[in-house]
Amino acid sequence: MNKTLETRLHDSLVEIIRKTSAELPDDVFKAIEEGRQAEQAGSSAAYAMNIICDNVDIAKRKSQPLCQDTGTVLFYIHFPMKTDYEKLQKLIKKAVVTATKKGYLRQNSVDSITGKNSGNNIGPGAPVIHAEPWKKDHFEIKLMLKGGGCENVGAQYSLPDSRVGAGRDLKGVEKCILDAVQNAQGKGCGPGILGVAVGGDRGTGYSASKEQFLRKLGDRNRNPELSALEERITREANELGIGPMGFGGKTTLLATKITALNRVPASFFVSVSYMCWAFRRQGAKVSNKGEIQKWLY
Amino acid sequence: MAVLEREGGAIQLTAPFTEEKVRSLKVGDMVEITGLLLTGRDAVHKWLHDGNEPSVKEVDLKNSIIYHCGPVMMKKGKNWVATAAGPTTSIREEPYQAGIIEKFGLKAVIGKGGMGEKTREACQKFGCVYLHAVGGAAQVLAERIRAVEGVYGLETFGSPEAIWKLRVEKFPVVVTIDAHGNSLHKEVEASSSSKLGEIVGKIGK
Ligand code: SF4
């Protein structure tokens, strides 16, 4: 990489972080707006949804973090084959440090043994970088900022699970997911969005469940069975009446996204990741000269 | 019963609250607070529970409102400004809260996610309410903070954990535990749990 490319790529990465932290993607805002309209005027659920919408406006206008917890920083990247990957990794970290200095990210990364905050969001496992080369000659850089409160209410089930009455089939999967929604109430800042992976091992299951958040909320699952399950779960969760913040109301979930991974015969995991309303993800097509060409969400 | 003034559906309350006003609130009420709040989170709750209290009279917990919040503060010239000030999860303070409500006669506790049985009972007994702020609404809530009037324990506890004295205007919250023994959290949990039972029954084996 030459110096100009490095500088441009760094600046583009910082801009992606800024936009992700301060602006809700259109597909998410649309779902929130629909949720707001579904709530009865004058109810505390509508009150909460109105405050959420105001918050989205102010954050965008001021270019300030939507929520003070700027979360775990997760990159999902495709890069041209000829890219120097080590350099790219360094640039990503440098951009995270810059974004922290500029206040787009809070100092949010703590050494798990000593309790010391690194102050710049860099440390073992931070930021999280998933990167793969591809044959195209541009970069695709996606970013997710996942808050701690909603991460804490994620859950993994090993089927069969007698506590929730779940056997090793799609009905069992459905029961686990609804159980996770019930347990998340009042925590994790709902209305929420679910990412689910059926199968895999414990690690790949959680990873894949999180990657579901890269899908647009309005898209359709290509697997008709999973597509139907996604819609059913969102509908059933909203019938629970948990509502925004757990105040009671119609909007408990904005969407459910499910994928399936192969599993070994002995295991059957259902991994559920929960995303709060402050659903921060963005992405950009970045040219091989390091310039942002197009926003992806 | 106190007469509650409303504006756009939200009850307007000026802090400090009188016990009469506190007792007239019920779960589900939307409230906008104008007046003083004191922030306090994990370190402060443990410290207060251990029998300590602020040694300066500018920061007085008596009859006050505690806000579970670790704000992001920036110094602009001589003054502090809150750039983000959303609520943090309250349940972590459950072991301490009831004792602190009793000792200082707290009139309200603000946070998110609700609190447990001990706090609910203390609210009923001592005339206090739990007010739920909208989680994640860091920007709206920061805008409603009109001035930072002081801080206690900045050195001891660090910025997010210190007791910040915040003057707020129309700070929006919802009553989720009232002074009559009601908890919206308990109610919603019970109704959603029975609904879940129905749905699971329909899914079948
Ligand atoms: S769960 Fe989401 S909205 Fe709530 S505090 Fe955490 S990051 Fe913010």
Coordinates of C-alpha atoms and ligand atoms in Angstrom, one line a residue:
Chain A
M1 CA 0.0 0.0 0.0
N2 CA 1.3 3.4 -0.8
K3 CA 1.0 6.4 1.6
T4 CA -2.0 8.0 -0.2
L5 CA -4.0 4.8 -0.3
E6 CA -3.2 4.3 3.4
T7 CA -4.4 7.8 4.3
R8 CA -7.5 7.6 2.3
L9 CA -8.4 4.2 3.6
H10 CA -7.9 5.3 7.2
D11 CA -10.1 8.4 6.6
S12 CA -12.8 6.3 5.0
L13 CA -12.7 3.8 7.9
V14 CA -13.1 6.7 10.4
E15 CA -16.0 8.1 8.5
I16 CA -17.6 4.6 8.5
I17 CA -17.2 4.5 12.2
R18 CA -18.7 8.0 12.7
K19 CA -21.7 7.3 10.5
T20 CA -22.3 3.9 12.2
S21 CA -22.2 5.4 15.7
A22 CA -24.3 8.5 15.0
E23 CA -26.9 7.4 12.4
L24 CA -29.4 4.6 12.4
P25 CA -29.6 2.8 9.0
D26 CA -32.7 3.6 7.0
D27 CA -34.1 0.1 7.1
V28 CA -33.9 0.2 11.0
F29 CA -35.4 3.6 11.3
K30 CA -38.3 2.6 9.0
A31 CA -39.0 -0.3 11.3
I32 CA -38.8 1.9 14.4
E33 CA -41.1 4.5 12.8
E34 CA -43.6 1.7 12.1
G35 CA -43.4 0.5 15.7
R36 CA -44.0 4.0 16.9
Q37 CA -47.2 4.3 14.8
A38 CA -48.4 0.9 16.0
E39 CA -48.4 2.1 19.6
Q40 CA -51.5 3.7 21.0
A41 CA -51.2 7.5 21.2
G42 CA -50.7 8.7 24.7
S43 CA -49.4 5.3 26.1
S44 CA -46.1 5.0 27.8
A45 CA -45.0 2.7 24.9
A46 CA -45.7 5.6 22.4
Y47 CA -43.9 8.0 24.8
A48 CA -40.8 5.8 24.7
M49 CA -40.9 5.4 20.9
N50 CA -41.2 9.2 20.5
I51 CA -38.1 9.7 22.7
I52 CA -36.2 7.1 20.7
C53 CA -37.1 8.9 17.4
D54 CA -36.0 12.2 18.9
N55 CA -32.8 10.7 20.0
V56 CA -32.1 9.4 16.5
D57 CA -32.7 12.9 15.1
I58 CA -30.4 14.6 17.6
A59 CA -27.6 12.1 17.3
K60 CA -27.6 12.5 13.5
R61 CA -27.7 16.3 13.6
K62 CA -24.9 16.5 16.2
S63 CA -22.9 13.6 14.9
Q64 CA -22.8 12.2 18.4
P65 CA -23.1 8.6 19.5
L66 CA -26.8 7.4 19.4
C67 CA -26.2 5.6 22.7
Q68 CA -23.3 6.2 25.1
D69 CA -22.5 2.5 25.0
T70 CA -20.8 2.4 21.7
G71 CA -20.5 -1.3 22.1
T72 CA -18.2 -4.1 20.8
V73 CA -16.7 -2.9 17.5
L74 CA -17.1 -5.6 14.8
F75 CA -15.8 -5.3 11.3
Y76 CA -16.9 -7.5 8.4
I77 CA -14.6 -6.9 5.5
H78 CA -13.9 -8.1 2.0
F79 CA -10.7 -7.0 0.4
P80 CA -9.0 -7.3 -3.0
M81 CA -6.6 -10.3 -3.3
K82 CA -3.5 -8.2 -3.7
T83 CA -4.1 -6.3 -0.5
D84 CA -1.4 -6.4 2.2
Y85 CA -3.6 -7.8 4.9
E86 CA -1.3 -7.0 7.8
K87 CA -1.3 -3.4 6.7
L88 CA -5.0 -3.3 6.5
Q89 CA -5.4 -4.7 10.0
K90 CA -3.1 -2.0 11.3
L91 CA -5.1 0.7 9.5
I92 CA -8.3 -0.6 11.0
K93 CA -6.9 -0.3 14.5
K94 CA -5.5 3.1 13.8
A95 CA -8.9 4.2 12.6
V96 CA -10.5 2.9 15.8
V97 CA -8.0 4.9 17.8
T98 CA -8.8 8.0 15.8
A99 CA -12.5 7.5 16.2
T100 CA -12.1 7.1 19.9
K101 CA -10.2 10.3 20.2
K102 CA -12.8 12.1 18.2
G103 CA -15.5 10.8 20.5
Y104 CA -17.3 8.6 17.9
L105 CA -16.5 5.7 20.2
R106 CA -16.5 5.7 24.0
Q107 CA -13.4 4.3 25.8
N108 CA -15.0 0.9 26.0
S109 CA -12.5 -1.8 26.1
V110 CA -11.4 -3.3 29.4
D111 CA -8.7 -5.8 30.3
S112 CA -10.7 -8.7 31.7
I113 CA -8.1 -9.6 34.3
T114 CA -6.9 -6.3 35.6
G115 CA -10.0 -4.3 34.9
K116 CA -8.0 -1.6 33.3
N117 CA -9.5 0.3 30.4
S118 CA -7.2 0.5 27.4
G119 CA -8.5 3.9 26.6
N120 CA -8.4 3.5 22.9
N121 CA -10.6 0.4 22.2
I122 CA -7.7 -1.7 21.3
G123 CA -6.7 -4.9 23.0
P124 CA -6.9 -8.7 22.7
G125 CA -10.0 -9.4 20.6
A126 CA -10.8 -5.7 20.2
P127 CA -11.8 -4.6 17.7
V128 CA -13.3 -7.8 16.2
I129 CA -12.2 -8.2 12.5
H130 CA -13.7 -10.7 10.2
A131 CA -11.9 -10.3 6.9
E132 CA -11.8 -12.3 3.6
P133 CA -10.1 -11.7 0.3
W134 CA -12.2 -11.7 -2.8
K135 CA -11.7 -11.4 -6.5
K136 CA -13.3 -8.0 -6.9
D137 CA -11.0 -5.0 -7.0
H138 CA -12.7 -2.9 -4.4
F139 CA -13.2 -3.2 -0.6
E140 CA -16.5 -3.9 1.1
I141 CA -16.3 -2.7 4.7
K142 CA -19.2 -3.4 7.1
L143 CA -19.3 -2.3 10.7
M144 CA -21.5 -3.2 13.6
L145 CA -21.4 -1.6 17.1
K146 CA -23.1 -3.9 19.5
G147 CA -24.0 -2.6 22.9
G148 CA -23.3 -4.5 26.2
G149 CA -26.9 -4.4 27.6
C150 CA -28.3 -6.3 24.6
E151 CA -25.4 -8.6 24.3
N152 CA -26.0 -9.7 27.9
V153 CA -29.4 -11.0 27.0
G154 CA -28.3 -13.2 24.2
A155 CA -28.8 -16.9 24.9
Q156 CA -27.8 -20.3 23.7
Y157 CA -29.9 -23.5 24.0
S158 CA -28.7 -27.0 23.7
L159 CA -31.6 -29.2 22.5
P160 CA -33.4 -31.1 23.8
D161 CA -34.2 -28.5 26.5
S162 CA -36.8 -29.8 29.0
R163 CA -37.0 -26.4 30.8
V164 CA -38.6 -24.8 27.8
G165 CA -40.1 -28.1 26.4
A166 CA -38.0 -27.9 23.3
G167 CA -37.2 -31.0 21.2
R168 CA -34.8 -31.2 18.3
D169 CA -37.0 -29.8 15.6
L170 CA -38.3 -26.4 14.4
K171 CA -41.0 -26.3 17.0
G172 CA -38.3 -26.7 19.6
V173 CA -36.3 -23.9 18.0
E174 CA -39.4 -21.6 18.1
K175 CA -39.9 -22.3 21.8
C176 CA -36.3 -21.5 22.6
I177 CA -36.4 -18.2 20.7
L178 CA -39.6 -17.1 22.4
D179 CA -38.1 -18.0 25.8
A180 CA -35.2 -15.8 25.0
V181 CA -37.5 -12.9 24.2
Q182 CA -39.4 -13.4 27.4
N183 CA -36.2 -13.4 29.5
A184 CA -34.9 -10.3 27.7
Q185 CA -37.8 -8.1 28.7
G186 CA -37.0 -4.9 30.4
K187 CA -33.3 -5.5 29.7
G188 CA -31.5 -4.9 26.4
C189 CA -33.4 -1.8 25.5
G190 CA -36.3 -3.0 23.3
P191 CA -37.8 -3.0 20.9
G192 CA -35.2 -5.5 19.7
I193 CA -34.1 -7.4 16.7
L194 CA -33.2 -11.1 16.9
G195 CA -30.4 -12.8 15.0
V196 CA -30.6 -16.6 15.4
A197 CA -28.5 -19.5 14.2
V198 CA -29.8 -23.1 14.3
G199 CA -26.9 -25.6 14.5
G200 CA -23.2 -25.1 14.3
D201 CA -21.1 -25.4 17.4
R202 CA -21.2 -23.0 20.3
G203 CA -18.8 -20.6 18.7
T204 CA -19.9 -20.7 15.1
G205 CA -23.5 -20.6 16.3
Y206 CA -23.2 -17.3 18.1
S207 CA -21.0 -15.9 15.4
A208 CA -23.6 -16.7 12.7
S209 CA -26.4 -15.4 14.8
K210 CA -24.7 -12.0 15.0
E211 CA -24.0 -12.0 11.2
Q212 CA -27.8 -12.1 10.7
F213 CA -27.8 -8.4 11.7
L214 CA -26.0 -7.6 8.5
R215 CA -29.2 -8.5 6.6
K216 CA -31.6 -5.6 5.9
L217 CA -34.6 -5.8 8.2
G218 CA -37.0 -5.9 5.3
D219 CA -35.3 -8.7 3.3
R220 CA -36.7 -12.2 2.9
N221 CA -35.0 -15.3 3.9
R222 CA -34.3 -17.5 0.9
N223 CA -35.2 -20.6 2.8
P224 CA -39.1 -20.6 2.8
E225 CA -39.3 -22.5 6.0
L226 CA -37.0 -20.2 7.9
S227 CA -38.7 -17.2 6.3
A228 CA -42.0 -18.3 7.7
L229 CA -40.5 -19.0 11.1
E230 CA -39.0 -15.5 11.1
E231 CA -42.3 -13.9 10.5
R232 CA -44.1 -16.1 13.0
I233 CA -41.7 -15.4 15.8
T234 CA -41.9 -11.7 15.3
R235 CA -45.6 -11.9 15.4
E236 CA -45.8 -14.1 18.4
A237 CA -43.2 -12.0 20.3
N238 CA -45.3 -8.9 19.7
E239 CA -48.3 -10.8 21.1
L240 CA -46.5 -11.1 24.4
G241 CA -47.2 -7.4 25.0
I242 CA -43.8 -6.6 26.5
G243 CA -43.4 -3.5 24.4
P244 CA -40.7 -0.8 24.2
M245 CA -38.4 -0.9 27.3
G246 CA -40.8 -3.5 28.8
F247 CA -43.4 -0.8 29.5
G248 CA -46.1 -3.0 27.9
G249 CA -47.2 -2.4 24.3
K250 CA -47.3 -3.8 20.8
T251 CA -43.7 -3.5 19.7
T252 CA -41.5 -6.0 21.3
L253 CA -39.5 -7.2 18.3
L254 CA -38.9 -5.3 15.1
A255 CA -37.6 -8.3 13.2
T256 CA -36.2 -11.8 13.5
K257 CA -33.4 -13.1 11.2
I258 CA -32.6 -16.8 11.2
T259 CA -29.9 -18.9 9.6
A260 CA -29.0 -22.6 9.8
L261 CA -25.6 -24.3 10.0
N262 CA -24.8 -27.9 9.8
R263 CA -24.3 -29.6 13.1
V264 CA -22.7 -32.8 14.4
P265 CA -25.4 -35.5 15.2
A266 CA -24.7 -35.2 18.9
S267 CA -25.3 -31.4 19.1
F268 CA -28.3 -29.2 18.4
F269 CA -27.7 -25.6 19.4
V270 CA -30.0 -22.6 19.0
S271 CA -28.0 -19.4 19.4
V272 CA -29.9 -16.2 19.9
S273 CA -28.3 -12.7 19.6
Y274 CA -30.4 -9.8 20.7
M275 CA -29.9 -6.3 19.2
C276 CA -31.3 -3.2 20.9
W277 CA -33.2 -0.5 19.1
A278 CA -29.9 1.4 18.8
F279 CA -29.0 -0.9 16.0
R280 CA -25.8 0.5 14.7
R281 CA -24.5 -1.1 11.5
Q282 CA -23.3 0.5 8.3
G283 CA -21.2 -0.5 5.4
A284 CA -19.6 1.0 2.4
K285 CA -18.1 0.0 -1.0
V286 CA -14.6 1.5 -0.9
S287 CA -12.6 1.8 -4.1
N288 CA -9.1 0.4 -4.5
K289 CA -8.0 4.0 -4.1
G290 CA -9.5 4.0 -0.6
E291 CA -12.5 6.2 -1.3
I292 CA -16.0 5.6 -0.2
Q293 CA -18.1 5.1 -3.3
K294 CA -21.4 3.9 -2.0
W295 CA -23.2 3.4 1.4
L296 CA -24.6 -0.1 1.7
Y297 CA -27.5 0.5 4.1
Chain B
M1 CA -54.4 13.6 46.5
A2 CA -52.1 16.2 45.0
V3 CA -53.3 17.8 41.8
L4 CA -50.9 16.8 39.0
E5 CA -50.2 19.2 36.3
R6 CA -50.0 17.7 32.8
E7 CA -48.5 18.8 29.6
G8 CA -48.8 16.7 26.3
G9 CA -49.8 13.7 28.4
A10 CA -46.8 13.9 30.7
I11 CA -47.1 14.9 34.4
Q12 CA -44.9 17.9 35.2
L13 CA -43.0 17.5 38.5
T14 CA -40.6 19.9 40.1
A15 CA -37.9 18.4 42.3
P16 CA -37.6 18.1 45.2
F17 CA -40.8 16.1 45.3
T18 CA -43.2 16.2 48.2
E19 CA -44.3 12.9 49.7
E20 CA -47.9 13.8 48.7
K21 CA -46.9 14.1 45.0
V22 CA -44.9 10.9 45.1
R23 CA -47.8 9.1 46.6
S24 CA -50.2 10.4 43.9
L25 CA -48.1 8.8 41.1
K26 CA -49.0 5.3 39.8
V27 CA -47.3 2.8 37.5
G28 CA -47.5 3.7 33.8
D29 CA -47.6 7.5 34.5
M30 CA -45.4 9.5 32.2
V31 CA -43.5 12.2 34.0
E32 CA -41.2 15.1 33.1
I33 CA -38.9 16.2 35.9
T34 CA -37.6 19.7 36.4
G35 CA -35.1 20.3 39.1
L36 CA -32.1 18.5 40.6
L37 CA -30.9 15.0 40.2
L38 CA -27.9 13.3 41.7
T39 CA -26.2 10.5 39.7
G40 CA -25.0 7.4 41.5
R41 CA -24.1 4.0 40.3
D42 CA -22.2 0.9 41.6
A43 CA -19.3 2.4 43.6
V44 CA -21.5 5.1 45.2
H45 CA -24.3 2.7 46.2
K46 CA -21.8 0.4 47.9
W47 CA -20.1 3.4 49.6
L48 CA -23.4 4.8 50.8
H49 CA -24.5 1.4 52.0
D50 CA -21.3 1.1 54.0
G51 CA -22.4 4.1 56.0
N52 CA -20.6 6.9 54.2
E53 CA -22.1 10.1 52.9
P54 CA -20.9 13.2 51.1
S55 CA -19.1 15.6 53.4
V56 CA -20.1 18.8 51.6
K57 CA -23.5 20.4 52.0
E58 CA -23.7 21.2 48.3
V59 CA -24.3 17.6 47.6
D60 CA -27.2 16.6 49.9
L61 CA -28.9 13.3 49.4
K62 CA -31.7 14.1 51.8
N63 CA -35.1 13.8 50.0
S64 CA -33.2 13.8 46.7
I65 CA -33.6 11.8 43.5
I66 CA -30.8 9.4 42.5
Y67 CA -30.2 8.7 38.9
H68 CA -28.4 5.5 37.9
C69 CA -26.2 7.0 35.3
G70 CA -22.5 7.2 34.4
P71 CA -22.6 10.3 32.2
V72 CA -19.9 11.2 29.7
M73 CA -18.7 14.6 30.9
M74 CA -16.5 17.2 29.2
K75 CA -15.0 20.3 30.6
K76 CA -15.8 23.4 28.6
G77 CA -13.9 26.3 30.2
K78 CA -14.8 26.2 33.8
N79 CA -18.0 24.2 33.4
W80 CA -18.8 20.6 33.0
V81 CA -21.1 19.6 30.2
A82 CA -22.8 16.2 29.9
T83 CA -22.4 14.9 26.3
A84 CA -24.2 11.6 26.9
A85 CA -26.3 10.7 29.9
G86 CA -28.5 7.7 29.4
P87 CA -29.5 5.4 32.3
T88 CA -27.6 2.3 33.3
T89 CA -29.1 -1.0 34.5
S90 CA -30.6 -0.6 37.9
I91 CA -30.8 -4.1 39.2
R92 CA -27.1 -4.1 40.2
E93 CA -28.0 -1.7 43.0
E94 CA -30.8 -3.9 44.3
P95 CA -28.8 -5.1 47.4
Y96 CA -28.2 -1.5 48.5
Q97 CA -31.1 0.6 47.3
A98 CA -33.7 -0.1 49.9
G99 CA -31.4 0.9 52.8
I100 CA -30.4 4.1 51.0
I101 CA -34.1 5.0 50.3
E102 CA -34.7 4.6 54.0
K103 CA -31.7 6.4 55.3
F104 CA -31.9 9.5 53.0
G105 CA -35.6 9.6 52.4
L106 CA -35.0 9.4 48.7
K107 CA -38.1 10.5 46.8
A108 CA -37.3 8.8 43.5
V109 CA -34.8 6.5 41.9
I110 CA -34.2 6.8 38.1
G111 CA -32.7 4.0 36.0
K112 CA -33.5 1.3 33.5
G113 CA -34.7 -2.3 33.6
G114 CA -36.6 -2.0 36.9
M115 CA -35.7 -3.2 40.4
G116 CA -36.6 -6.1 42.7
E117 CA -38.8 -6.9 45.6
K118 CA -36.7 -5.1 48.3
T119 CA -36.8 -1.8 46.5
R120 CA -40.5 -2.2 45.7
E121 CA -41.2 -2.6 49.4
A122 CA -39.0 0.3 50.4
C123 CA -40.8 2.5 47.8
Q124 CA -44.1 1.6 49.4
K125 CA -42.9 2.0 53.0
F126 CA -41.0 5.2 52.7
G127 CA -42.8 7.0 49.9
C128 CA -40.5 6.7 46.9
V129 CA -40.9 5.8 43.3
Y130 CA -38.8 4.1 40.6
L131 CA -38.8 6.0 37.4
H132 CA -37.7 4.3 34.2
A133 CA -35.7 6.5 31.7
V134 CA -35.5 5.4 28.0
G135 CA -32.5 3.2 27.7
G136 CA -30.1 4.3 25.0
A137 CA -31.6 7.8 24.6
A138 CA -28.3 9.3 25.6
Q139 CA -28.7 12.4 23.4
V140 CA -32.3 13.4 24.4
L141 CA -31.4 13.0 28.0
A142 CA -28.2 14.9 27.8
E143 CA -30.1 17.8 26.1
R144 CA -32.5 17.9 29.1
I145 CA -29.6 18.5 31.4
R146 CA -29.4 22.3 31.6
A147 CA -26.5 22.6 34.0
V148 CA -24.0 20.6 35.9
E149 CA -24.0 22.2 39.3
G150 CA -21.4 20.2 41.1
V151 CA -19.7 16.9 41.6
Y152 CA -18.6 14.8 44.6
G153 CA -16.1 12.1 44.7
L154 CA -14.6 12.7 41.3
E155 CA -11.1 11.6 42.5
T156 CA -12.3 8.7 44.6
F157 CA -14.8 7.2 42.2
G158 CA -13.7 8.5 38.8
S159 CA -15.9 10.4 36.4
P160 CA -18.6 7.9 35.4
E161 CA -19.1 6.8 39.1
A162 CA -18.9 10.1 40.8
I163 CA -22.0 11.9 42.2
W164 CA -22.9 14.6 39.7
K165 CA -25.4 17.2 40.6
L166 CA -27.5 17.8 37.5
R167 CA -30.1 20.5 36.9
V168 CA -32.6 19.1 34.5
E169 CA -35.6 20.4 32.6
K170 CA -38.4 18.2 31.4
F171 CA -36.4 15.0 32.0
P172 CA -38.7 12.3 30.6
V173 CA -39.4 9.1 32.6
V174 CA -42.1 6.5 33.2
V175 CA -43.2 5.4 36.7
T176 CA -42.6 1.6 36.8
I177 CA -42.7 1.1 40.6
D178 CA -45.0 3.3 42.5
A179 CA -45.4 4.0 46.3
H180 CA -48.4 1.7 46.5
G181 CA -46.6 -1.6 46.1
N182 CA -47.2 -1.8 42.3
S183 CA -44.5 -2.8 39.8
L184 CA -45.1 -2.5 36.1
H185 CA -42.2 -4.9 35.6
K186 CA -44.0 -7.6 37.7
E187 CA -47.3 -7.0 35.9
V188 CA -45.8 -7.2 32.3
E189 CA -43.7 -10.2 33.3
A190 CA -46.8 -12.0 34.6
S191 CA -49.0 -11.2 31.6
S192 CA -46.3 -12.0 29.0
S193 CA -45.5 -15.2 30.8
S194 CA -49.1 -16.4 30.7
K195 CA -49.4 -15.4 27.0
L196 CA -46.2 -17.3 26.3
G197 CA -47.7 -20.3 27.9
E198 CA -50.6 -20.1 25.5
I199 CA -48.4 -19.7 22.5
V200 CA -46.2 -22.6 23.5
G201 CA -49.3 -24.7 24.0
K202 CA -50.4 -23.9 20.5
I203 CA -47.0 -24.8 19.0
G204 CA -47.4 -28.2 20.6
K205 CA -45.0 -31.1 20.8
Ligands
SF4_1 S1 -28.7 -2.1 25.1 FE1 -28.3 -0.7 23.3 S2 -29.5 1.1 23.7 FE2 -29.4 0.0 25.6 S3 -27.7 1.0 26.7 FE3 -26.9 -0.8 25.6 S4 -26.2 -0.1 23.6 FE4 -27.5 1.5 24.5

